[in-house]
XYZ file of C-alpha atoms in Angstrom:
451
model
C 0.060 -0.011 0.127
C 1.302 3.237 -1.339
C 1.265 6.061 1.533
C 3.280 9.601 1.758
C 3.158 11.915 4.653
C 3.363 15.648 4.616
C 3.748 17.897 7.932
C 1.886 21.327 8.640
C 5.063 23.493 7.512
C 4.805 21.519 4.103
C 7.994 19.842 4.040
C 7.081 16.227 2.956
C 8.837 12.810 3.091
C 7.984 10.155 1.252
C 8.029 6.418 2.304
C 6.258 3.542 1.109
C 4.522 2.971 4.339
C 3.646 6.678 5.266
C 0.351 8.526 4.456
C 0.014 11.997 3.006
C -0.786 13.696 6.129
C -0.739 17.636 6.963
C -1.609 18.145 10.880
C -2.170 21.393 12.794
C -4.072 21.741 16.059
C -7.257 23.485 15.416
C -9.887 24.757 18.042
C -13.437 23.226 18.634
C -15.785 26.272 18.015
C -19.122 27.385 17.557
C -21.349 30.435 16.585
C -24.187 30.555 18.760
C -25.285 33.852 18.218
C -24.761 34.447 14.520
C -27.453 36.600 12.845
C -28.801 37.006 9.481
C -28.766 40.656 9.569
C -24.802 40.552 9.799
C -24.280 38.865 6.418
C -22.431 40.565 3.792
C -23.893 38.946 0.734
C -25.743 40.350 -1.921
C -26.844 38.943 -5.569
C -26.081 42.291 -7.540
C -22.280 42.308 -7.227
C -22.701 44.667 -4.468
C -20.947 44.621 -0.630
C -22.916 45.821 2.253
C -20.442 44.449 4.922
C -18.421 41.128 6.212
C -19.720 37.990 6.393
C -20.076 36.797 10.370
C -17.818 33.814 11.662
C -18.911 30.559 11.421
C -17.425 30.132 14.824
C -16.360 31.630 17.588
C -13.384 30.298 19.129
C -13.833 29.221 22.739
C -12.024 26.530 24.925
C -13.433 22.816 24.932
C -15.386 23.208 28.143
C -17.192 26.395 26.793
C -17.862 24.642 23.402
C -19.560 21.477 25.169
C -21.692 23.815 27.142
C -22.948 25.923 24.027
C -23.691 23.040 22.417
C -25.876 21.483 25.001
C -27.906 24.982 25.450
C -27.898 25.232 21.564
C -29.782 22.163 21.205
C -31.986 21.391 24.249
C -35.286 22.745 22.902
C -34.635 21.517 19.516
C -35.920 18.222 17.442
C -32.934 18.149 15.099
C -34.695 18.628 11.780
C -33.507 18.421 8.342
C -34.670 21.717 6.580
C -34.605 21.802 2.698
C -33.648 25.042 1.557
C -35.149 25.386 -2.058
C -33.923 28.592 -2.581
C -31.950 30.251 -5.201
C -28.447 30.972 -4.759
C -28.737 34.628 -2.606
C -28.495 36.571 0.487
C -31.785 35.039 1.492
C -30.298 31.338 1.599
C -27.144 32.581 3.462
C -29.409 33.796 6.085
C -31.991 30.990 6.547
C -29.137 28.601 6.553
C -27.341 30.773 9.460
C -30.867 30.811 11.407
C -31.652 27.072 10.934
C -28.047 26.129 12.399
C -28.726 28.761 15.100
C -31.824 26.850 16.033
C -29.931 23.204 15.955
C -31.226 21.721 12.486
C -29.601 20.700 9.793
C -29.561 22.127 6.218
C -30.200 20.388 2.603
C -29.745 22.093 -0.197
C -31.599 21.908 -3.002
C -30.439 21.887 -6.636
C -32.614 24.839 -8.170
C -32.375 23.067 -12.144
C -34.140 19.818 -10.535
C -37.724 19.578 -11.841
C -40.635 19.330 -9.243
C -40.355 15.529 -9.242
C -37.054 14.910 -8.506
C -37.232 17.731 -5.688
C -39.720 15.940 -4.124
C -37.703 12.702 -4.511
C -35.094 13.730 -2.594
C -37.386 15.222 0.315
C -38.466 12.019 0.787
C -35.659 9.714 0.362
C -33.673 11.838 2.028
C -35.799 12.806 5.243
C -36.561 16.658 5.211
C -38.945 17.873 7.932
C -39.744 21.328 6.251
C -39.165 23.089 2.852
C -38.270 26.585 2.479
C -38.806 28.276 -0.865
C -37.763 31.345 -2.594
C -40.736 33.334 -1.435
C -40.115 32.592 2.159
C -43.063 29.757 2.572
C -41.894 27.074 5.128
C -43.812 23.829 4.515
C -44.276 21.023 6.984
C -43.660 16.926 5.732
C -44.502 14.062 7.304
C -41.859 11.912 6.084
C -39.138 13.634 7.670
C -36.744 11.784 10.238
C -34.626 13.270 12.445
C -30.781 13.855 12.632
C -28.246 13.843 15.043
C -27.330 16.475 17.461
C -24.098 18.030 15.747
C -25.312 17.342 12.586
C -25.332 20.431 10.144
C -25.751 19.522 6.318
C -27.128 16.826 4.136
C -25.901 17.345 0.672
C -26.944 14.898 -2.241
C -24.326 13.508 -4.229
C -24.514 14.214 -7.832
C -25.017 10.974 -8.859
C -23.014 10.474 -11.696
C -22.299 6.864 -10.720
C -25.524 5.944 -9.525
C -28.662 7.562 -7.576
C -27.766 10.815 -5.416
C -27.180 9.613 -1.627
C -27.164 11.944 1.175
C -24.097 12.906 2.950
C -23.926 14.077 6.515
C -21.722 16.478 7.316
C -21.209 18.138 11.218
C -20.415 21.359 12.287
C -17.137 19.934 13.006
C -16.387 18.343 9.631
C -17.511 21.600 7.878
C -14.868 23.656 10.374
C -12.139 21.186 9.594
C -12.231 21.604 5.970
C -13.188 25.502 6.037
C -10.356 26.007 7.956
C -7.826 23.558 6.284
C -8.707 25.412 3.142
C -8.478 29.236 4.403
C -5.094 28.262 6.108
C -3.612 27.045 2.538
C -4.937 29.937 0.820
C -4.039 32.495 3.658
C -7.757 33.757 4.212
C -8.398 36.633 5.822
C -11.011 39.452 6.399
C -9.203 41.574 3.810
C -10.493 38.741 1.083
C -13.425 38.946 -0.781
C -14.958 35.488 -2.323
C -17.318 35.573 -5.250
C -19.641 32.645 -5.302
C -20.649 31.334 -8.579
C -21.378 27.748 -8.080
C -24.547 25.837 -7.365
C -24.538 26.286 -3.485
C -26.346 22.736 -3.130
C -23.002 21.083 -4.141
C -20.079 21.755 -1.579
C -17.762 23.377 -4.113
C -20.376 26.083 -4.265
C -21.365 25.753 -0.651
C -17.887 26.131 0.850
C -17.301 29.662 -1.094
C -19.821 31.165 1.394
C -18.951 29.150 4.499
C -15.187 30.255 3.769
C -15.979 33.963 3.685
C -18.194 33.401 6.828
C -15.461 32.058 8.812
C -12.789 34.767 8.226
C -15.078 37.863 7.810
C -14.283 38.120 4.055
C -16.562 40.136 1.692
C -18.729 37.955 -0.593
C -20.814 38.651 -3.475
C -23.344 35.866 -4.627
C -24.508 35.130 -8.210
C -26.755 32.545 -9.358
C -24.667 31.305 -12.757
C -21.847 33.466 -13.999
C -20.517 35.682 -17.056
C -17.498 38.000 -17.970
C -19.871 41.201 -16.790
C -21.071 39.332 -13.492
C -17.449 38.711 -12.705
C -16.033 42.227 -13.718
C -18.574 43.827 -11.239
C -17.566 41.325 -8.477
C -13.891 42.333 -9.149
C -14.603 45.975 -9.259
C -15.975 45.769 -5.858
C -12.919 44.067 -4.644
C -13.381 40.530 -5.479
C -10.417 38.295 -5.418
C -10.925 34.792 -4.721
C -13.636 32.436 -6.336
C -14.062 29.066 -7.290
C -14.962 27.927 -10.788
C -15.608 24.363 -12.660
C -12.860 23.921 -15.807
C -15.478 24.841 -18.583
C -16.303 28.193 -17.428
C -12.775 28.883 -16.661
C -11.968 28.144 -20.252
C -14.573 31.254 -20.933
C -13.691 33.888 -18.357
C -10.623 36.113 -17.535
C -9.806 35.496 -14.033
C -6.478 37.242 -14.089
C -7.334 39.808 -11.582
C -8.134 37.034 -8.758
C -5.549 36.619 -6.507
C -6.719 32.431 -6.794
C -8.898 30.602 -8.515
C -9.863 27.063 -7.014
C -10.743 24.896 -10.003
C -12.226 21.207 -9.717
C -15.108 19.250 -10.529
C -14.249 17.266 -13.444
C -11.157 17.003 -15.772
C -8.891 19.915 -15.526
C -7.836 21.631 -18.680
C -4.066 21.412 -19.920
C -3.508 25.260 -19.815
C -4.399 27.069 -16.638
C -3.718 30.498 -15.700
C -0.858 31.019 -13.433
C -3.623 31.915 -10.396
C -5.457 28.590 -10.708
C -5.092 26.030 -7.890
C -6.495 22.736 -8.944
C -8.250 21.183 -6.063
C -9.220 17.162 -5.426
C -12.167 16.123 -3.386
C -15.492 14.861 -2.892
C -18.815 15.631 -1.204
C -17.747 13.037 1.258
C -14.682 15.180 2.247
C -16.754 18.916 2.019
C -14.775 19.377 -1.187
C -11.165 20.050 -1.870
C -8.679 18.177 0.446
C -5.827 18.251 -1.868
C -4.624 21.457 -3.923
C -2.454 21.001 -6.749
C -2.022 17.311 -5.486
C -0.535 18.551 -2.067
C -2.828 17.393 1.259
C -4.354 20.333 2.906
C -3.795 20.581 7.197
C -4.759 17.746 8.489
C -5.632 15.438 6.182
C -4.020 11.969 5.208
C -4.038 10.536 1.644
C -2.875 7.297 0.844
C -3.305 4.894 -2.155
C -4.550 1.480 -1.455
C -3.109 -2.321 -2.729
C -5.675 -1.934 -5.477
C -4.744 1.356 -6.173
C -7.670 3.154 -4.758
C -7.524 6.826 -3.061
C -7.952 6.549 0.434
C -8.750 9.399 2.911
C -8.758 10.178 6.834
C -9.199 13.268 8.756
C -12.044 15.585 10.622
C -13.042 16.928 7.369
C -14.865 13.674 6.503
C -18.350 13.146 6.631
C -20.330 11.545 9.705
C -22.420 8.942 7.363
C -24.957 8.633 4.602
C -28.410 9.898 5.480
C -29.489 6.318 5.028
C -27.246 5.098 8.124
C -24.736 3.625 6.184
C -21.201 4.334 7.252
C -18.861 3.067 4.498
C -15.559 4.421 6.438
C -13.054 1.369 7.653
C -12.945 0.972 11.850
C -10.043 2.908 11.767
C -11.852 5.655 9.924
C -10.217 5.663 6.823
C -12.506 6.265 3.790
C -12.201 4.515 0.179
C -12.844 6.939 -2.338
C -13.603 5.101 -5.737
C -11.102 7.141 -7.631
C -7.806 5.834 -8.857
C -4.496 7.636 -7.943
C -0.935 7.463 -7.308
C 1.638 9.237 -5.152
C 4.850 10.163 -6.783
C 7.543 13.031 -6.078
C 5.444 13.861 -2.902
C 2.403 14.613 -4.805
C -1.236 12.851 -5.458
C -1.898 12.399 -9.454
C -6.055 11.262 -9.561
C -6.764 9.207 -12.527
C -10.336 8.809 -12.403
C -13.169 6.759 -10.882
C -12.265 3.053 -10.562
C -15.259 2.351 -12.541
C -14.325 4.311 -15.652
C -11.018 2.458 -15.955
C -11.178 0.793 -19.455
C -9.466 -2.668 -19.866
C -9.301 -3.478 -23.719
C -7.812 -6.693 -24.678
C -6.160 -6.807 -21.232
C -4.572 -3.098 -21.347
C -5.594 -0.439 -18.978
C -6.720 2.522 -20.172
C -7.195 5.929 -17.946
C -9.610 7.945 -20.024
C -8.382 11.164 -18.452
C -4.995 10.637 -19.972
C -6.894 10.171 -23.442
C -8.874 13.151 -22.849
C -6.096 15.403 -22.171
C -4.432 14.344 -25.535
C -7.469 14.791 -27.752
C -7.885 18.471 -25.867
C -4.475 19.406 -27.874
C -5.586 18.864 -31.178
C -6.407 21.992 -32.916
C -9.947 22.647 -33.499
C -11.319 20.463 -30.799
C -12.972 22.567 -27.669
C -14.299 19.521 -25.220
C -14.153 15.772 -25.108
C -15.097 12.663 -23.182
C -13.520 8.987 -23.502
C -15.839 6.067 -22.265
C -15.481 2.284 -22.774
C -18.081 0.341 -24.713
C -18.823 -3.123 -24.352
C -16.856 -5.102 -27.350
C -16.898 -8.855 -28.399
C -13.073 -8.857 -29.066
C -11.593 -6.669 -26.787
C -13.860 -6.817 -24.077
C -13.983 -3.079 -24.257
C -13.432 -0.775 -27.019
C -11.927 3.172 -26.393
C -14.653 5.445 -27.826
C -14.280 9.410 -27.884
C -17.018 12.096 -27.809
C -15.581 14.881 -29.608
C -16.731 18.699 -29.601
C -15.407 21.216 -32.565
C -14.789 24.633 -32.330
C -16.260 24.612 -36.013
C -19.928 22.611 -35.710
C -19.812 22.135 -39.623
C -15.949 20.660 -39.060
C -15.030 17.523 -39.494
C -11.859 15.286 -37.991
C -11.116 12.002 -38.884
C -10.688 9.013 -36.663
C -7.512 8.315 -38.271
C -6.173 11.818 -37.635
C -7.173 11.350 -33.447
C -5.748 8.160 -33.401
C -2.179 9.372 -35.133
C -2.004 12.124 -32.522
C -3.062 9.508 -29.628
C -0.069 7.356 -30.505
C 2.299 10.588 -30.419
C 2.273 10.440 -26.741
C 0.511 7.414 -25.536
C 0.266 3.570 -26.278
C -1.438 2.428 -29.267
C -3.869 0.745 -27.260
C -4.894 4.165 -25.889
C -6.187 5.207 -29.387
C -10.170 5.271 -29.944
C -11.608 2.558 -32.194
C -14.799 5.106 -32.723
C -15.113 8.379 -32.817
C -18.066 10.319 -32.452
C -18.413 14.475 -33.521
C -21.282 15.969 -30.725
C -22.531 19.337 -30.210
C -21.878 19.457 -26.719
C -20.755 17.100 -23.823
C -23.459 16.765 -21.040
C -22.095 17.724 -17.675
C -23.185 18.269 -14.050
C -23.413 21.771 -12.453
C -20.165 21.247 -11.289
C -18.601 20.162 -14.694
C -18.745 16.512 -14.215
C -19.534 14.369 -17.289
C -22.869 12.764 -17.226
C -21.843 9.355 -19.118
C -25.390 7.643 -19.109
C -26.411 10.803 -21.035
C -23.404 10.612 -23.379
C -24.188 7.384 -24.656
C -27.882 8.536 -25.580
C -26.666 11.347 -27.757
C -27.268 10.613 -31.558
C -24.227 11.872 -33.596
C -21.787 11.383 -36.603
C -19.820 8.361 -35.790
C -16.743 7.091 -37.276
C -14.843 3.726 -36.513
């Protein structure tokens, strides 16, 4: 089992039996008196103030007392926030936490039927809507005392699961990221990712923790981004597809994650690796954040340990090992003190006995002149077991690209068995709000096929 150790001062040592581990002391803390009116988030590109602290720093004895007082009269309900990204969303989130309940943020792009299924499956007791209506549900069930958040996974590998995070895991995640980014009250976050996902929600939480400025928008384009920059925004988080379309040169740092990373990144971009179960990024540019341990199992899977890990799934299933390690289902390796992620275990293509990493092939294809996007998947094949197939988006919709040219290009940088045997020219690649490829939707696309 390959492991790696990293210390808090970023001095890394490699050993075949050591985990990637960064540790530093943190204080248990909670904010029992946050008020919605003190937030500094707007949806119009103006900042009215500073976001309040998530937590007041207090000693452990005070923490225990406050926690008992805070939750003494609560039923630990799960409250669904069916609200678009806005200050109203943040106000409600703070109030729900003050009352000792947990939050279930709802993706605003979901149809009504999908939302109703989430409410039922994840056990929400209340729904708060954009117009302020609060609806009681009969199908809800309680959360535990320290539970703060239930996030529905993207469902790219199956049905969405409810990931339960505690105040402790959120605090660990926010402070680890803040430490790496040197966050402070002079910063100003631009929040443009969906708040129903950890990548978007974490932006709000970091701003609150460090009393930073905060601008919340529903979606992003260059004009919204420039408005935010003009009001002082210097930090943001984006998906690769958005990064390719925007000028982000004026930001101090741009976190990029959620899908395959583009080859050419701006100097201020930081690639992140993480999952819903880790409350977002736990490795920046391949380096573990403070308090995170990463190791590679004997089967090549990435395993993670740390306080930012989720408590359990909403159905009560806790997949973590007895010693607290969580197997991600992602494949990767650690070389030269750096984590490299190859993709989901289920995405690995086995063709004729050879293993092909789709991300490596995608990276090569994206270097072809005229290609703007692509995805590589394995399809069943009677002869090879699986065959490598590529779906490609061209800059010129009426343009053409031959399978022969693609294969020739791939063979210049990768083994010949990595070259696609089928090529599909498509108008776009279906992706989630965070840029993850929706493989099932890709397979449904009617397109030109070359083989």
